Amino acid sequence: MNTLAKYLRWDTVVGVLLIAVFLAGSGTTEGFADTANLSAALNDTAEIALIALPMTLLVVAGQVDLSVASMLGLSSALAGSLWEAGWSFELIVPICLLVGALGGLLNGWLVTRVGLPSLAVTIGTLTLYRGLASVVLGDKAIADFPEAYAQWATYTQTVPGTFVPYPIALFAVLAVVTAVVLHCTAFGRSLYAIGAQEDAAYFAGIRVKRLKLVLFVLAGFVASFAGIVYTLRYGSARADNGLGLELVVIASVLLGGVDFDGGKGTLGGAVAGVLLIGLLNNLLTLNDVSNEIQVIVTGLLLVASVLTPRVVASVSERRQRRAATAAPATA
């Protein structure tokens, strides 16, 4: 029974669903399994996948950052504004990354030093960073970025011998590093401890505030980098780039089995959630399903990812209670 429960974990179920969607799409939709389409589908998830890595760490620690998409937009707007002003792209990138880290630092400071809940803080900075993006760039759209960088971010250039775009290859490397940190180091174990019981983690000697601050800085940094990738991939810097993307990121992470209350989940499950939503949206697009319906599907997946594990846990707990009460009577 324990072995069966091991293989029926939620993240395993998501992996099975991912395979099922791929097989169903391959059998029903012409061109879905073509390498060119798979390359495009993977690249469409690049920014979501990148931001999902630090978001997974945050949620495991019982925190959340809703401002990541707004930071992506601010990074894009800043890159466009500086490029229009004649700055070199090699200088623009570190400036945008620094701004992202500072934005994450603000979030982390408000959470760890002022003591505000991360949900409330990042709802506020979500609006703040998007407003700053509008101030920086207004309603303009800046294009004509360096061709070499632009091609790197598109699916037309892939890792030699594969159909994997360079942003996804970078994500794969970062995902391996993040998985090792989360599952094989004291840092990762500390995050699980914080998410499971923050007070107990504190009294166990874990520097709770410092670790949470690091996570928010990392989330802002990666969101800013994702903004650069997004800008290059679409060839346009706009203040509204990535609008609403934070919900897809969170849906992917929660769909992968990371508990919103913290303390549970795996990075592999989060990656499977990202790929599942990405492939599903691509399949719907190939079948001429509107963007509005795709948003509805993502919302339903988000609700299911939060509700289903709790229902399963509740049913399992009731069965255990019935078994415990029935055992003395049988004896």
Coordinates of C-alpha atoms in Angstrom, one line a residue:
M1 CA 0.0 0.0 0.0
N2 CA 2.8 2.4 0.8
T3 CA 4.5 1.5 -2.5
L4 CA 1.2 2.3 -4.3
A5 CA 0.9 5.6 -2.5
K6 CA 4.4 6.5 -3.5
Y7 CA 3.6 6.1 -7.2
L8 CA 0.3 7.9 -6.9
R9 CA 1.8 11.1 -5.6
W10 CA 0.4 14.2 -7.2
D11 CA 3.6 15.2 -9.0
T12 CA 3.7 11.7 -10.5
V13 CA 0.1 12.0 -11.6
V14 CA 1.0 15.3 -13.3
G15 CA 3.9 13.6 -15.1
V16 CA 1.5 10.9 -16.4
L17 CA -0.9 13.6 -17.5
L18 CA 1.9 15.3 -19.4
I19 CA 2.7 12.1 -21.3
A20 CA -1.0 11.6 -22.0
V21 CA -1.4 15.1 -23.4
F22 CA 1.6 14.6 -25.7
L23 CA 0.3 11.2 -26.9
A24 CA -3.2 12.5 -27.4
G25 CA -1.9 15.6 -29.3
S26 CA 0.3 13.4 -31.5
G27 CA -2.5 11.2 -32.4
T28 CA -5.2 13.8 -33.0
T29 CA -3.6 17.0 -34.2
E30 CA -1.5 17.2 -37.4
G31 CA 1.9 18.8 -36.8
F32 CA 1.8 18.7 -33.0
A33 CA 4.7 16.2 -32.7
D34 CA 6.8 17.9 -35.3
T35 CA 10.1 19.1 -34.0
A36 CA 9.5 22.6 -35.2
N37 CA 6.2 22.8 -33.3
L38 CA 7.7 21.3 -30.2
S39 CA 10.5 23.7 -30.3
A40 CA 8.1 26.6 -30.6
A41 CA 5.9 25.2 -27.8
L42 CA 8.9 24.8 -25.5
N43 CA 10.1 28.3 -26.2
D44 CA 6.7 29.8 -25.5
T45 CA 7.1 28.6 -21.9
A46 CA 10.6 30.0 -21.5
E47 CA 9.7 32.9 -19.2
I48 CA 7.2 30.9 -17.3
A49 CA 9.7 28.1 -16.8
L50 CA 12.5 30.4 -15.6
I51 CA 10.3 32.3 -13.1
A52 CA 8.8 29.0 -11.9
L53 CA 12.2 28.0 -10.4
P54 CA 12.5 30.7 -7.7
M55 CA 8.7 30.6 -7.3
T56 CA 8.9 26.9 -6.3
L57 CA 11.4 27.8 -3.7
L58 CA 9.2 30.6 -2.4
V59 CA 6.1 28.5 -2.2
V60 CA 7.9 25.6 -0.5
A61 CA 9.0 28.2 2.1
G62 CA 5.3 29.2 2.5
Q63 CA 5.7 32.5 0.6
V64 CA 4.5 33.8 -2.8
D65 CA 5.5 36.6 -5.1
L66 CA 2.7 38.0 -7.3
S67 CA 4.9 40.8 -8.6
V68 CA 7.1 38.7 -10.9
A69 CA 5.2 39.5 -14.1
S70 CA 5.2 43.2 -13.3
M71 CA 8.9 43.0 -12.7
L72 CA 9.2 41.3 -16.1
G73 CA 7.3 44.2 -17.7
L74 CA 9.4 46.8 -15.8
S75 CA 12.6 45.0 -17.0
S76 CA 11.3 45.0 -20.6
A77 CA 10.3 48.7 -20.4
L78 CA 13.7 49.7 -18.9
A79 CA 15.5 47.7 -21.6
G80 CA 13.5 49.4 -24.3
S81 CA 14.0 52.9 -22.9
L82 CA 17.7 52.5 -22.5
W83 CA 18.1 51.0 -26.0
E84 CA 16.2 53.9 -27.4
A85 CA 18.5 56.3 -25.6
G86 CA 21.5 54.7 -27.3
W87 CA 22.9 52.4 -24.5
S88 CA 24.7 49.2 -25.5
F89 CA 22.7 46.0 -24.9
E90 CA 25.7 44.6 -23.0
L91 CA 25.2 47.4 -20.4
I92 CA 21.4 47.3 -20.4
V93 CA 21.2 43.7 -19.3
P94 CA 23.1 44.0 -16.0
I95 CA 21.2 47.2 -15.2
C96 CA 17.9 45.5 -15.7
L97 CA 19.1 42.5 -13.5
L98 CA 20.1 44.9 -10.8
V99 CA 16.7 46.6 -10.9
G100 CA 15.1 43.2 -10.6
A101 CA 17.2 42.3 -7.6
L102 CA 16.4 45.6 -5.9
G103 CA 12.7 45.0 -6.5
G104 CA 13.0 41.6 -4.9
L105 CA 14.9 43.1 -2.1
L106 CA 12.0 45.6 -1.5
N107 CA 9.5 42.7 -1.4
G108 CA 11.8 40.7 1.0
W109 CA 12.4 43.7 3.3
L110 CA 8.7 44.4 3.6
V111 CA 8.0 40.7 4.4
T112 CA 10.9 39.9 6.7
R113 CA 11.6 43.3 8.4
V114 CA 8.2 45.0 8.5
G115 CA 6.4 41.7 9.0
L116 CA 3.8 42.0 6.3
P117 CA 2.4 38.9 4.6
S118 CA 3.9 38.2 1.2
L119 CA 0.6 38.0 -0.5
A120 CA -0.4 41.5 0.5
V121 CA 3.1 42.9 -0.2
T122 CA 3.4 41.5 -3.7
I123 CA -0.1 42.5 -4.7
G124 CA 1.0 46.0 -3.9
T125 CA 4.3 45.8 -5.7
L126 CA 2.6 44.1 -8.6
T127 CA 0.8 47.4 -9.2
L128 CA 3.9 49.5 -8.3
Y129 CA 6.2 47.8 -10.7
R130 CA 3.7 47.8 -13.6
G131 CA 3.1 51.5 -12.9
L132 CA 6.8 52.2 -13.0
A133 CA 7.0 50.4 -16.3
S134 CA 4.4 52.7 -17.7
V135 CA 6.3 55.7 -16.4
V136 CA 9.5 54.5 -18.0
L137 CA 8.2 53.7 -21.4
G138 CA 4.7 55.0 -21.6
D139 CA 2.6 53.4 -24.4
K140 CA 5.5 53.1 -26.8
A141 CA 6.9 49.9 -28.3
I142 CA 10.6 49.7 -28.9
A143 CA 12.0 47.2 -31.4
D144 CA 15.1 46.5 -33.5
F145 CA 17.2 44.9 -30.8
P146 CA 20.6 43.3 -31.8
E147 CA 20.0 40.5 -34.2
A148 CA 22.4 38.1 -32.4
Y149 CA 20.6 38.4 -29.1
A150 CA 17.1 38.3 -30.7
Q151 CA 17.9 35.1 -32.6
W152 CA 19.2 33.5 -29.4
A153 CA 15.8 34.0 -27.8
T154 CA 13.7 32.6 -30.6
Y155 CA 13.0 28.9 -31.4
T156 CA 14.5 29.3 -34.9
Q157 CA 18.0 28.8 -33.3
T158 CA 18.3 25.6 -31.3
V159 CA 21.1 23.7 -29.5
P160 CA 23.0 21.9 -32.3
G161 CA 21.6 18.5 -33.0
T162 CA 18.4 19.0 -31.0
F163 CA 15.1 20.9 -31.3
V164 CA 15.7 22.6 -27.9
P165 CA 15.8 26.4 -28.0
Y166 CA 18.6 28.1 -26.1
P167 CA 16.4 29.7 -23.4
I168 CA 15.0 26.2 -22.6
A169 CA 18.5 24.7 -22.6
L170 CA 19.4 27.4 -20.1
F171 CA 16.3 26.7 -18.1
A172 CA 17.2 22.9 -18.0
V173 CA 20.6 23.7 -16.6
L174 CA 19.2 26.1 -13.9
A175 CA 16.5 23.5 -13.1
V176 CA 19.1 20.8 -12.4
V177 CA 21.0 23.3 -10.1
T178 CA 17.8 24.3 -8.4
A179 CA 16.7 20.7 -7.9
V180 CA 20.1 19.9 -6.3
V181 CA 19.9 22.9 -4.0
L182 CA 16.3 22.2 -3.0
H183 CA 16.5 18.4 -2.5
C184 CA 20.1 17.8 -1.6
T185 CA 21.4 20.6 0.5
A186 CA 20.8 22.1 4.0
F187 CA 19.5 25.2 2.3
G188 CA 16.7 23.2 0.7
R189 CA 15.9 21.3 3.9
S190 CA 15.7 24.6 5.7
L191 CA 13.1 25.9 3.2
Y192 CA 10.9 22.8 3.8
A193 CA 11.2 23.4 7.5
I194 CA 10.2 27.0 7.2
G195 CA 7.2 26.1 5.1
A196 CA 6.1 23.3 7.4
Q197 CA 6.4 25.3 10.7
E198 CA 8.2 28.6 10.6
D199 CA 8.4 29.1 14.4
A200 CA 9.9 25.6 14.9
A201 CA 12.4 26.3 12.1
Y202 CA 13.4 29.5 13.9
F203 CA 13.9 27.8 17.2
A204 CA 15.9 25.1 15.5
G205 CA 18.5 27.7 14.5
I206 CA 17.4 28.4 10.9
R207 CA 17.8 32.0 9.8
V208 CA 14.3 32.3 8.6
K209 CA 14.3 36.0 7.7
R210 CA 17.6 35.9 5.8
L211 CA 16.6 32.9 3.8
K212 CA 13.2 34.4 2.8
L213 CA 15.0 37.6 1.9
V214 CA 17.3 35.7 -0.4
L215 CA 14.4 34.0 -2.1
F216 CA 12.6 37.3 -2.9
V217 CA 15.8 38.8 -4.3
L218 CA 16.3 35.7 -6.4
A219 CA 12.7 35.9 -7.7
G220 CA 13.1 39.5 -8.7
F221 CA 16.4 38.8 -10.4
V222 CA 15.1 35.9 -12.4
A223 CA 11.9 37.8 -13.3
S224 CA 14.0 40.6 -14.6
F225 CA 16.1 38.2 -16.7
A226 CA 12.8 36.7 -18.0
G227 CA 11.8 40.2 -19.1
I228 CA 14.9 40.4 -21.3
V229 CA 14.2 37.0 -22.8
Y230 CA 10.5 38.0 -23.4
T231 CA 11.5 41.3 -25.0
L232 CA 14.0 39.6 -27.4
R233 CA 11.7 36.7 -28.2
Y234 CA 8.9 39.0 -29.3
G235 CA 11.2 41.7 -30.6
S236 CA 9.3 44.4 -28.8
A237 CA 9.8 46.2 -25.4
R238 CA 6.4 47.3 -23.9
A239 CA 5.3 48.3 -20.5
D240 CA 2.5 45.7 -20.6
N241 CA 4.7 42.7 -21.5
G242 CA 3.9 39.7 -19.5
L243 CA 0.6 41.0 -18.2
G244 CA -1.1 38.3 -16.1
L245 CA 1.8 35.9 -16.5
E246 CA 2.1 35.5 -12.7
L247 CA -1.1 33.5 -12.6
V248 CA 0.3 31.0 -15.1
V249 CA 3.5 30.7 -13.2
I250 CA 1.7 30.0 -9.9
A251 CA -0.8 27.7 -11.6
S252 CA 2.2 25.7 -13.0
V253 CA 3.9 25.4 -9.7
L254 CA 0.8 24.4 -7.8
L255 CA -0.3 22.0 -10.5
G256 CA 3.0 20.3 -10.0
G257 CA 2.1 19.4 -6.5
V258 CA 3.8 22.2 -4.5
D259 CA 1.6 23.0 -1.6
F260 CA 0.5 26.6 -1.4
D261 CA 0.7 26.4 2.4
G262 CA 4.4 25.5 2.2
G263 CA 6.6 22.5 3.3
K264 CA 5.6 20.1 0.5
G265 CA 6.4 19.6 -3.2
T266 CA 9.2 18.8 -5.6
L267 CA 10.9 20.8 -8.3
G268 CA 10.3 17.9 -10.7
G269 CA 6.6 18.3 -10.2
A270 CA 6.7 22.0 -10.8
V271 CA 8.7 21.5 -14.1
A272 CA 6.1 18.9 -15.1
G273 CA 3.3 21.5 -14.4
V274 CA 5.0 24.1 -16.5
L275 CA 5.4 21.7 -19.5
L276 CA 1.8 20.4 -19.1
I277 CA 0.3 23.8 -19.3
G278 CA 2.7 24.8 -22.1
L279 CA 1.9 21.7 -24.3
L280 CA -1.8 21.9 -23.5
N281 CA -2.0 25.6 -24.6
N282 CA 0.0 24.7 -27.8
L283 CA -2.4 21.9 -28.5
L284 CA -5.4 24.2 -28.0
T285 CA -3.9 26.8 -30.3
L286 CA -3.3 24.3 -33.1
N287 CA -7.0 23.4 -32.8
D288 CA -8.0 27.1 -33.1
V289 CA -9.2 27.4 -29.5
S290 CA -9.3 31.1 -28.5
N291 CA -7.0 32.7 -26.0
E292 CA -10.0 33.3 -23.7
I293 CA -10.7 29.6 -23.5
Q294 CA -7.1 28.9 -22.8
V295 CA -7.2 31.3 -19.9
I296 CA -10.2 29.5 -18.6
V297 CA -8.5 26.1 -18.9
T298 CA -5.5 27.5 -17.0
G299 CA -7.8 28.8 -14.2
L300 CA -9.5 25.4 -14.0
L301 CA -6.2 23.7 -13.7
L302 CA -5.2 26.1 -10.9
V303 CA -8.4 25.4 -9.0
A304 CA -7.9 21.6 -9.5
S305 CA -4.3 21.7 -8.4
V306 CA -5.2 23.4 -5.1
L307 CA -8.4 21.4 -4.5
T308 CA -7.6 17.9 -5.6
P309 CA -4.7 17.1 -3.2
R310 CA -6.7 18.5 -0.3
V311 CA -9.7 16.3 -1.2
V312 CA -7.5 13.3 -1.5
A313 CA -5.8 14.1 1.8
S314 CA -9.2 14.6 3.5
V315 CA -10.6 11.2 2.2
S316 CA -7.4 9.4 3.2
E317 CA -7.6 11.0 6.7
R318 CA -11.2 9.9 7.1
R319 CA -10.3 6.3 6.1
Q320 CA -7.5 6.2 8.6
R321 CA -9.9 7.4 11.3
R322 CA -12.5 4.8 10.4
A323 CA -9.8 2.1 10.4
A324 CA -8.5 3.3 13.8
T325 CA -12.0 3.2 15.4
A326 CA -12.8 -0.1 13.8
A327 CA -9.6 -1.9 15.0
P328 CA -10.6 -2.1 18.8
A329 CA -14.0 -3.3 18.0
T330 CA -12.6 -6.1 15.8
A331 CA -10.1 -7.0 18.5

